[in-house]
GROMACS .gro file of C-alpha atoms in nm:
model
  335
    1MET     CA    1   0.994  -1.957  -2.041
    2LYS     CA    2   0.851  -2.207  -1.967
    3ARG     CA    3   0.924  -2.277  -1.596
    4PHE     CA    4   0.872  -1.892  -1.560
    5ALA     CA    5   0.500  -1.959  -1.608
    6LEU     CA    6   0.497  -2.256  -1.394
    7ARG     CA    7   0.638  -2.089  -1.155
    8PHE     CA    8   0.451  -1.820  -1.150
    9ALA     CA    9   0.101  -2.061  -1.176
   10ARG     CA   10   0.175  -2.145  -0.863
   11THR     CA   11   0.269  -1.805  -0.681
   12THR     CA   12  -0.039  -1.652  -0.468
   13GLU     CA   13  -0.007  -1.398  -0.742
   14MET     CA   14  -0.156  -1.589  -0.980
   15THR     CA   15  -0.420  -1.688  -0.747
   16LEU     CA   16  -0.540  -1.277  -0.693
   17LEU     CA   17  -0.503  -1.251  -1.060
   18VAL     CA   18  -0.768  -1.499  -1.110
   19ILE     CA   19  -0.968  -1.367  -0.835
   20CYS     CA   20  -0.958  -1.046  -1.037
   21LEU     CA   21  -1.090  -1.176  -1.333
   22VAL     CA   22  -1.367  -1.335  -1.224
   23PHE     CA   23  -1.497  -1.080  -1.012
   24PHE     CA   24  -1.396  -0.822  -1.296
   25ILE     CA   25  -1.670  -1.083  -1.519
   26GLY     CA   26  -1.935  -1.123  -1.209
   27LEU     CA   27  -1.924  -0.748  -1.201
   28VAL     CA   28  -1.969  -0.694  -1.573
   29ILE     CA   29  -2.246  -0.882  -1.625
   30ALA     CA   30  -2.419  -0.799  -1.314
   31SER     CA   31  -2.379  -0.432  -1.454
   32ASN     CA   32  -2.519  -0.562  -1.760
   33GLY     CA   33  -2.242  -0.423  -1.937
   34ASP     CA   34  -2.203  -0.098  -1.808
   35LEU     CA   35  -1.909  -0.112  -1.610
   36LEU     CA   36  -1.711  -0.183  -2.056
   37GLU     CA   37  -1.813   0.136  -2.072
   38PRO     CA   38  -1.478   0.393  -2.125
   39ASN     CA   39  -1.614   0.633  -1.808
   40SER     CA   40  -1.690   0.376  -1.593
   41LEU     CA   41  -1.336   0.173  -1.651
   42ARG     CA   42  -1.213   0.531  -1.615
   43VAL     CA   43  -1.392   0.564  -1.262
   44LEU     CA   44  -1.268   0.247  -1.126
   45LEU     CA   45  -0.887   0.300  -1.205
   46GLN     CA   46  -0.912   0.666  -1.114
   47PHE     CA   47  -1.019   0.529  -0.751
   48LEU     CA   48  -0.758   0.244  -0.768
   49ALA     CA   49  -0.469   0.470  -0.807
   50VAL     CA   50  -0.406   0.609  -0.377
   51PRO     CA   51  -0.495   0.242  -0.254
   52VAL     CA   52  -0.282   0.071  -0.408
   53LEU     CA   53   0.001   0.383  -0.303
   54ILE     CA   54  -0.104   0.293   0.053
   55GLY     CA   55  -0.127  -0.061   0.011
   56LEU     CA   56   0.264  -0.056  -0.087
   57ALA     CA   57   0.350   0.196   0.181
   58GLN     CA   58   0.253   0.012   0.445
   59MET     CA   59   0.373  -0.267   0.262
   60VAL     CA   60   0.714  -0.169   0.280
   61VAL     CA   61   0.740  -0.131   0.629
   62LEU     CA   62   0.565  -0.423   0.745
   63ALA     CA   63   0.905  -0.586   0.514
   64VAL     CA   64   1.097  -0.512   0.828
   65GLY     CA   65   0.858  -0.664   1.036
   66GLN     CA   66   0.723  -0.335   1.172
   67LEU     CA   67   0.379  -0.108   1.156
   68ASN     CA   68   0.242   0.180   1.020
   69LEU     CA   69  -0.022   0.293   1.170
   70ALA     CA   70   0.031   0.631   1.070
   71VAL     CA   71  -0.098   0.593   0.699
   72GLY     CA   72  -0.357   0.797   0.740
   73ALA     CA   73  -0.259   1.057   0.929
   74VAL     CA   74   0.049   1.144   0.761
   75GLY     CA   75  -0.088   1.165   0.359
   76GLY     CA   76  -0.386   1.383   0.525
   77PHE     CA   77  -0.089   1.560   0.687
   78ALA     CA   78   0.079   1.617   0.344
   79ALA     CA   79  -0.295   1.685   0.180
   80CYS     CA   80  -0.392   1.984   0.333
   81ALA     CA   81  -0.043   2.092   0.436
   82MET     CA   82  -0.046   2.107   0.021
   83GLY     CA   83  -0.384   2.259   0.019
   84VAL     CA   84  -0.344   2.521   0.231
   85LEU     CA   85  -0.010   2.664   0.101
   86MET     CA   86  -0.182   2.699  -0.289
   87ALA     CA   87  -0.530   2.868  -0.151
   88ASP     CA   88  -0.409   2.989   0.123
   89HIS     CA   89  -0.033   3.130   0.098
   90GLY     CA   90  -0.091   3.155  -0.328
   91VAL     CA   91   0.183   2.910  -0.335
   92PRO     CA   92   0.311   2.787  -0.696
   93VAL     CA   93   0.161   2.432  -0.762
   94PRO     CA   94   0.520   2.237  -0.812
   95LEU     CA   95   0.665   2.387  -0.472
   96ALA     CA   96   0.300   2.346  -0.286
   97LEU     CA   97   0.351   1.993  -0.460
   98LEU     CA   98   0.718   1.944  -0.319
   99ILE     CA   99   0.665   2.066  -0.007
  100GLY     CA  100   0.447   1.847   0.045
  101PHE     CA  101   0.634   1.576  -0.038
  102LEU     CA  102   0.882   1.630   0.117
  103LEU     CA  103   0.642   1.684   0.449
  104ALA     CA  104   0.553   1.342   0.451
  105SER     CA  105   0.891   1.235   0.346
  106VAL     CA  106   1.012   1.324   0.674
  107ALA     CA  107   0.721   1.218   0.894
  108GLY     CA  108   0.818   0.880   0.767
  109LEU     CA  109   1.167   0.951   0.822
  110LEU     CA  110   1.087   1.019   1.206
  111ASN     CA  111   0.900   0.741   1.248
  112GLY     CA  112   1.199   0.585   1.123
  113LEU     CA  113   1.390   0.726   1.341
  114LEU     CA  114   1.208   0.739   1.676
  115VAL     CA  115   1.154   0.375   1.679
  116VAL     CA  116   1.592   0.313   1.599
  117LEU     CA  117   1.662   0.563   1.910
  118THR     CA  118   1.360   0.475   2.144
  119ARG     CA  119   1.402   0.044   2.089
  120ILE     CA  120   0.982   0.126   2.086
  121ASN     CA  121   0.782  -0.174   1.890
  122GLY     CA  122   0.659   0.101   1.580
  123PHE     CA  123   0.283   0.012   1.609
  124ILE     CA  124   0.365   0.213   2.027
  125VAL     CA  125   0.573   0.533   1.791
  126THR     CA  126   0.309   0.518   1.505
  127LEU     CA  127   0.033   0.540   1.725
  128ALA     CA  128   0.168   0.870   1.829
  129THR     CA  129   0.263   1.048   1.543
  130MET     CA  130  -0.037   0.972   1.421
  131THR     CA  131  -0.204   1.164   1.675
  132VAL     CA  132   0.030   1.395   1.653
  133LEU     CA  133  -0.064   1.474   1.313
  134LEU     CA  134  -0.376   1.421   1.340
  135GLY     CA  135  -0.403   1.754   1.569
  136VAL     CA  136  -0.154   1.917   1.300
  137GLN     CA  137  -0.390   1.811   1.020
  138TYR     CA  138  -0.711   1.960   1.221
  139ARG     CA  139  -0.462   2.267   1.288
  140LEU     CA  140  -0.442   2.356   0.912
  141VAL     CA  141  -0.796   2.305   0.827
  142GLY     CA  142  -0.994   2.317   1.091
  143THR     CA  143  -1.383   2.216   0.994
  144ARG     CA  144  -1.338   2.380   0.646
  145THR     CA  145  -1.300   2.210   0.342
  146VAL     CA  146  -0.964   2.355   0.090
  147ASP     CA  147  -1.066   2.386  -0.272
  148ALA     CA  148  -0.935   2.694  -0.396
  149TYR     CA  149  -0.586   2.609  -0.532
  150PRO     CA  150  -0.577   2.633  -0.994
  151GLN     CA  151  -0.818   2.424  -1.179
  152SER     CA  152  -0.447   2.335  -1.393
  153LEU     CA  153  -0.419   2.064  -1.085
  154LYS     CA  154  -0.718   1.955  -1.074
  155SER     CA  155  -0.709   1.914  -1.478
  156PHE     CA  156  -0.411   1.667  -1.441
  157GLY     CA  157  -0.624   1.429  -1.150
  158SER     CA  158  -0.884   1.363  -1.393
  159TYR     CA  159  -0.693   1.351  -1.671
  160ALA     CA  160  -0.721   1.015  -1.880
  161VAL     CA  161  -0.528   0.875  -2.193
  162PHE     CA  162  -0.714   0.767  -2.438
  163GLY     CA  163  -1.045   0.847  -2.220
  164VAL     CA  164  -0.965   0.507  -1.973
  165LEU     CA  165  -0.650   0.548  -1.791
  166PRO     CA  166  -0.623   0.821  -1.572
  167LEU     CA  167  -0.264   1.001  -1.531
  168ILE     CA  168  -0.281   0.925  -1.138
  169PHE     CA  169  -0.351   0.491  -1.194
  170LEU     CA  170  -0.065   0.524  -1.450
  171VAL     CA  171   0.152   0.699  -1.138
  172ALA     CA  172   0.065   0.421  -0.886
  173LEU     CA  173   0.125   0.158  -1.132
  174ALA     CA  174   0.511   0.319  -1.163
  175VAL     CA  175   0.562   0.498  -0.801
  176ALA     CA  176   0.473   0.050  -0.738
  177ALA     CA  177   0.742  -0.063  -1.059
  178LEU     CA  178   1.007   0.149  -0.896
  179LEU     CA  179   0.995   0.000  -0.515
  180ALA     CA  180   0.984  -0.339  -0.717
  181VAL     CA  181   1.334  -0.306  -0.877
  182MET     CA  182   1.451  -0.125  -0.587
  183LEU     CA  183   1.347  -0.389  -0.318
  184ARG     CA  184   1.495  -0.672  -0.600
  185ARG     CA  185   1.780  -0.460  -0.775
  186THR     CA  186   1.945  -0.276  -0.569
  187VAL     CA  187   2.146  -0.360  -0.275
  188PRO     CA  188   1.964  -0.112   0.014
  189GLY     CA  189   1.700  -0.257  -0.103
  190ARG     CA  190   1.795  -0.628  -0.045
  191GLN     CA  191   1.919  -0.499   0.256
  192LEU     CA  192   1.552  -0.423   0.399
  193LEU     CA  193   1.472  -0.740   0.300
  194ALA     CA  194   1.728  -0.974   0.484
  195SER     CA  195   1.687  -0.756   0.781
  196GLY     CA  196   1.322  -0.819   0.790
  197GLY     CA  197   1.342  -1.186   0.717
  198ASN     CA  198   1.641  -1.234   0.975
  199PRO     CA  199   1.724  -0.971   1.153
  200ILE     CA  200   2.035  -1.181   1.339
  201ALA     CA  201   2.195  -1.299   1.067
  202ALA     CA  202   2.181  -0.983   0.913
  203ARG     CA  203   2.342  -0.848   1.109
  204LEU     CA  204   2.658  -1.089   1.133
  205SER     CA  205   2.691  -1.057   0.755
  206GLY     CA  206   2.722  -0.707   0.878
  207ILE     CA  207   2.397  -0.494   0.787
  208SER     CA  208   2.253  -0.270   0.983
  209ASN     CA  209   1.938  -0.334   1.083
  210ASP     CA  210   1.881   0.056   1.238
  211ARG     CA  211   1.931   0.142   0.876
  212SER     CA  212   1.685  -0.018   0.697
  213VAL     CA  213   1.424   0.010   0.920
  214ILE     CA  214   1.509   0.421   0.858
  215ILE     CA  215   1.482   0.364   0.532
  216ALA     CA  216   1.190   0.171   0.545
  217HIS     CA  217   0.972   0.432   0.701
  218THR     CA  218   1.126   0.706   0.522
  219LEU     CA  219   1.004   0.533   0.173
  220SER     CA  220   0.706   0.472   0.342
  221GLY     CA  221   0.670   0.856   0.412
  222ALA     CA  222   0.764   0.928   0.070
  223ILE     CA  223   0.558   0.690  -0.063
  224LEU     CA  224   0.235   0.844   0.094
  225GLY     CA  225   0.361   1.181   0.007
  226VAL     CA  226   0.243   1.058  -0.389
  227ALA     CA  227  -0.035   0.899  -0.249
  228ALA     CA  228  -0.075   1.263  -0.082
  229ILE     CA  229   0.003   1.443  -0.449
  230LEU     CA  230  -0.257   1.182  -0.673
  231THR     CA  231  -0.557   1.272  -0.384
  232VAL     CA  232  -0.554   1.692  -0.411
  233ALA     CA  233  -0.517   1.715  -0.803
  234SER     CA  234  -0.830   1.421  -0.745
  235SER     CA  235  -1.074   1.476  -0.497
  236PRO     CA  236  -1.312   1.839  -0.460
  237GLY     CA  237  -1.108   1.936  -0.222
  238VAL     CA  238  -0.920   1.803   0.105
  239ASN     CA  239  -1.076   1.852   0.456
  240LYS     CA  240  -0.986   1.690   0.842
  241SER     CA  241  -1.155   1.366   0.698
  242ILE     CA  242  -0.862   1.374   0.443
  243GLY     CA  243  -0.664   0.996   0.562
  244GLY     CA  244  -0.929   0.878   0.783
  245ASP     CA  245  -1.047   0.580   0.588
  246TRP     CA  246  -0.672   0.449   0.456
  247LEU     CA  247  -0.586   0.213   0.799
  248LEU     CA  248  -0.822  -0.069   0.749
  249PRO     CA  249  -0.690  -0.112   0.303
  250SER     CA  250  -0.389   0.000   0.323
  251PHE     CA  251  -0.290  -0.314   0.559
  252ALA     CA  252  -0.526  -0.520   0.376
  253ALA     CA  253  -0.394  -0.517  -0.023
  254PRO     CA  254  -0.050  -0.616   0.118
  255ILE     CA  255  -0.153  -0.878   0.343
  256ILE     CA  256  -0.397  -1.025   0.118
  257GLY     CA  257  -0.113  -1.029  -0.129
  258GLY     CA  258   0.102  -1.225   0.067
  259ALA     CA  259   0.296  -0.977   0.290
  260LEU     CA  260   0.433  -1.185   0.616
  261LEU     CA  261   0.400  -0.980   0.988
  262THR     CA  262   0.732  -1.093   1.057
  263GLY     CA  263   0.912  -0.964   0.773
  264GLY     CA  264   1.140  -1.037   0.494
  265SER     CA  265   0.908  -1.018   0.203
  266ALA     CA  266   0.843  -0.817  -0.051
  267VAL     CA  267   0.472  -0.827  -0.258
  268VAL     CA  268   0.440  -0.531  -0.454
  269LEU     CA  269   0.249  -0.696  -0.750
  270GLY     CA  270   0.052  -0.871  -0.525
  271THR     CA  271  -0.028  -0.591  -0.300
  272VAL     CA  272  -0.137  -0.393  -0.612
  273LEU     CA  273  -0.398  -0.715  -0.752
  274ALA     CA  274  -0.546  -0.666  -0.371
  275ALA     CA  275  -0.572  -0.331  -0.373
  276PHE     CA  276  -0.815  -0.480  -0.719
  277ILE     CA  277  -0.942  -0.691  -0.494
  278VAL     CA  278  -1.052  -0.443  -0.265
  279ARG     CA  279  -1.200  -0.230  -0.469
  280PHE     CA  280  -1.356  -0.513  -0.696
  281VAL     CA  281  -1.555  -0.557  -0.344
  282ASP     CA  282  -1.656  -0.193  -0.293
  283THR     CA  283  -1.788  -0.182  -0.710
  284ALA     CA  284  -1.994  -0.432  -0.578
  285ARG     CA  285  -2.124  -0.285  -0.292
  286ALA     CA  286  -2.204   0.047  -0.508
  287GLU     CA  287  -2.370  -0.207  -0.736
  288PHE     CA  288  -2.633  -0.389  -0.540
  289SER     CA  289  -2.703  -0.137  -0.308
  290LEU     CA  290  -2.556  -0.279   0.008
  291GLU     CA  291  -2.488  -0.095   0.333
  292PRO     CA  292  -2.122   0.033   0.325
  293SER     CA  293  -2.018  -0.120   0.645
  294TRP     CA  294  -1.988  -0.485   0.400
  295VAL     CA  295  -1.696  -0.330   0.263
  296ASN     CA  296  -1.561  -0.364   0.578
  297PHE     CA  297  -1.677  -0.665   0.703
  298VAL     CA  298  -1.588  -0.800   0.371
  299VAL     CA  299  -1.195  -0.727   0.391
  300GLY     CA  300  -1.192  -0.720   0.714
  301THR     CA  301  -1.251  -1.169   0.703
  302VAL     CA  302  -1.057  -1.147   0.411
  303VAL     CA  303  -0.763  -1.003   0.622
  304LEU     CA  304  -0.780  -1.277   0.924
  305GLY     CA  305  -0.825  -1.567   0.694
  306SER     CA  306  -0.527  -1.428   0.495
  307VAL     CA  307  -0.383  -1.441   0.811
  308VAL     CA  308  -0.426  -1.740   0.925
  309LEU     CA  309  -0.311  -1.916   0.628
  310GLY     CA  310  -0.034  -1.743   0.632
  311GLN     CA  311   0.054  -1.869   0.943
  312VAL     CA  312  -0.023  -2.244   0.872
  313ARG     CA  313   0.155  -2.231   0.550
  314SER     CA  314   0.456  -2.017   0.779
  315ARG     CA  315   0.445  -2.359   1.035
  316ARG     CA  316   0.468  -2.606   0.753
  317GLN     CA  317   0.747  -2.500   0.704
  318GLU     CA  318   0.875  -2.476   0.936
  319ARG     CA  319   0.805  -2.819   1.047
  320ARG     CA  320   0.931  -2.922   0.678
  321THR     CA  321   1.215  -2.809   0.742
  322VAL     CA  322   1.281  -2.974   1.103
  323VAL     CA  323   1.186  -3.283   0.922
  324LYS     CA  324   1.446  -3.256   0.641
  325ALA     CA  325   1.751  -3.166   0.918
  326PRO     CA  326   1.746  -3.503   1.049
  327ASP     CA  327   1.773  -3.654   0.691
  328VAL     CA  328   2.071  -3.487   0.575
  329ALA     CA  329   2.248  -3.532   0.934
  330VAL     CA  330   2.217  -3.901   0.911
  331ALA     CA  331   2.338  -3.882   0.486
  332GLY     CA  332   2.583  -3.709   0.594
  333GLY     CA  333   2.649  -3.991   0.901
  334VAL     CA  334   2.627  -4.279   0.574
  335SER     CA  335   2.887  -4.092   0.415
   0.00000   0.00000   0.00000
């Protein structure tokens, strides 16, 4: 236990946890304690659910060295499809939510298949599917806001355990826990990370890199399906703008959390903690009445800094490996 604590103290997650605590304490002081009120905490956590999920959706694709630009388009399309099914066609809530979830999962599956079959970089493929899905989303709702769906769903979106913990936030944490177990404890999850870390070695070990890419994109779509459900449940209504502001946060959370753009890393806890930090930045912006553009500026700067630091760490690790290699060779020669 002591060894685990010492090891965790040197991780990126520990650094992020400290930053979260400092941020939270600073916001509590700045708000004169108002942030500790049950309603304030509930609102803070309620608006964290979707950022956590979209960060995880991007993280699982980054794990195989891919990028997903269609995060917002997939989620927005699925959310609008759910709203239209319930409001315009009278589809029961459970069935409408299931259909929307499946649509998002299929969209992710198609992204993976297109990447594998065309051998085109995921950046280009998801850029194309993003454009298509944005058009479909506009076709579904046009310029209107769809909000005539059952009150029971809206009640689910606003319900909080003990009046503090929003149910949708607990759902997001449950998805994060399941994803962590899948990536670390199951064969497909470990193969996915192996493909992202070293595709050549993975292929020589009998692992299908193509299958890993398809699984990653499908998982991403499924997570976005859950995000769409929570968006519909917690929003006053859905329209063509749903998902339009998801792209930057989807990259910010995993990259700040320690994900490598080259793949091979699963930073579920880091992604969740980074989503907290991004949310705290937005809360600070509201507390001090700053321009909304400051949030994008700060988050973008932090993301850029995280990428640069990640590159520096990678180069240092490579240098250490190169330095150790001759030592091992010399030792082998002496023996």
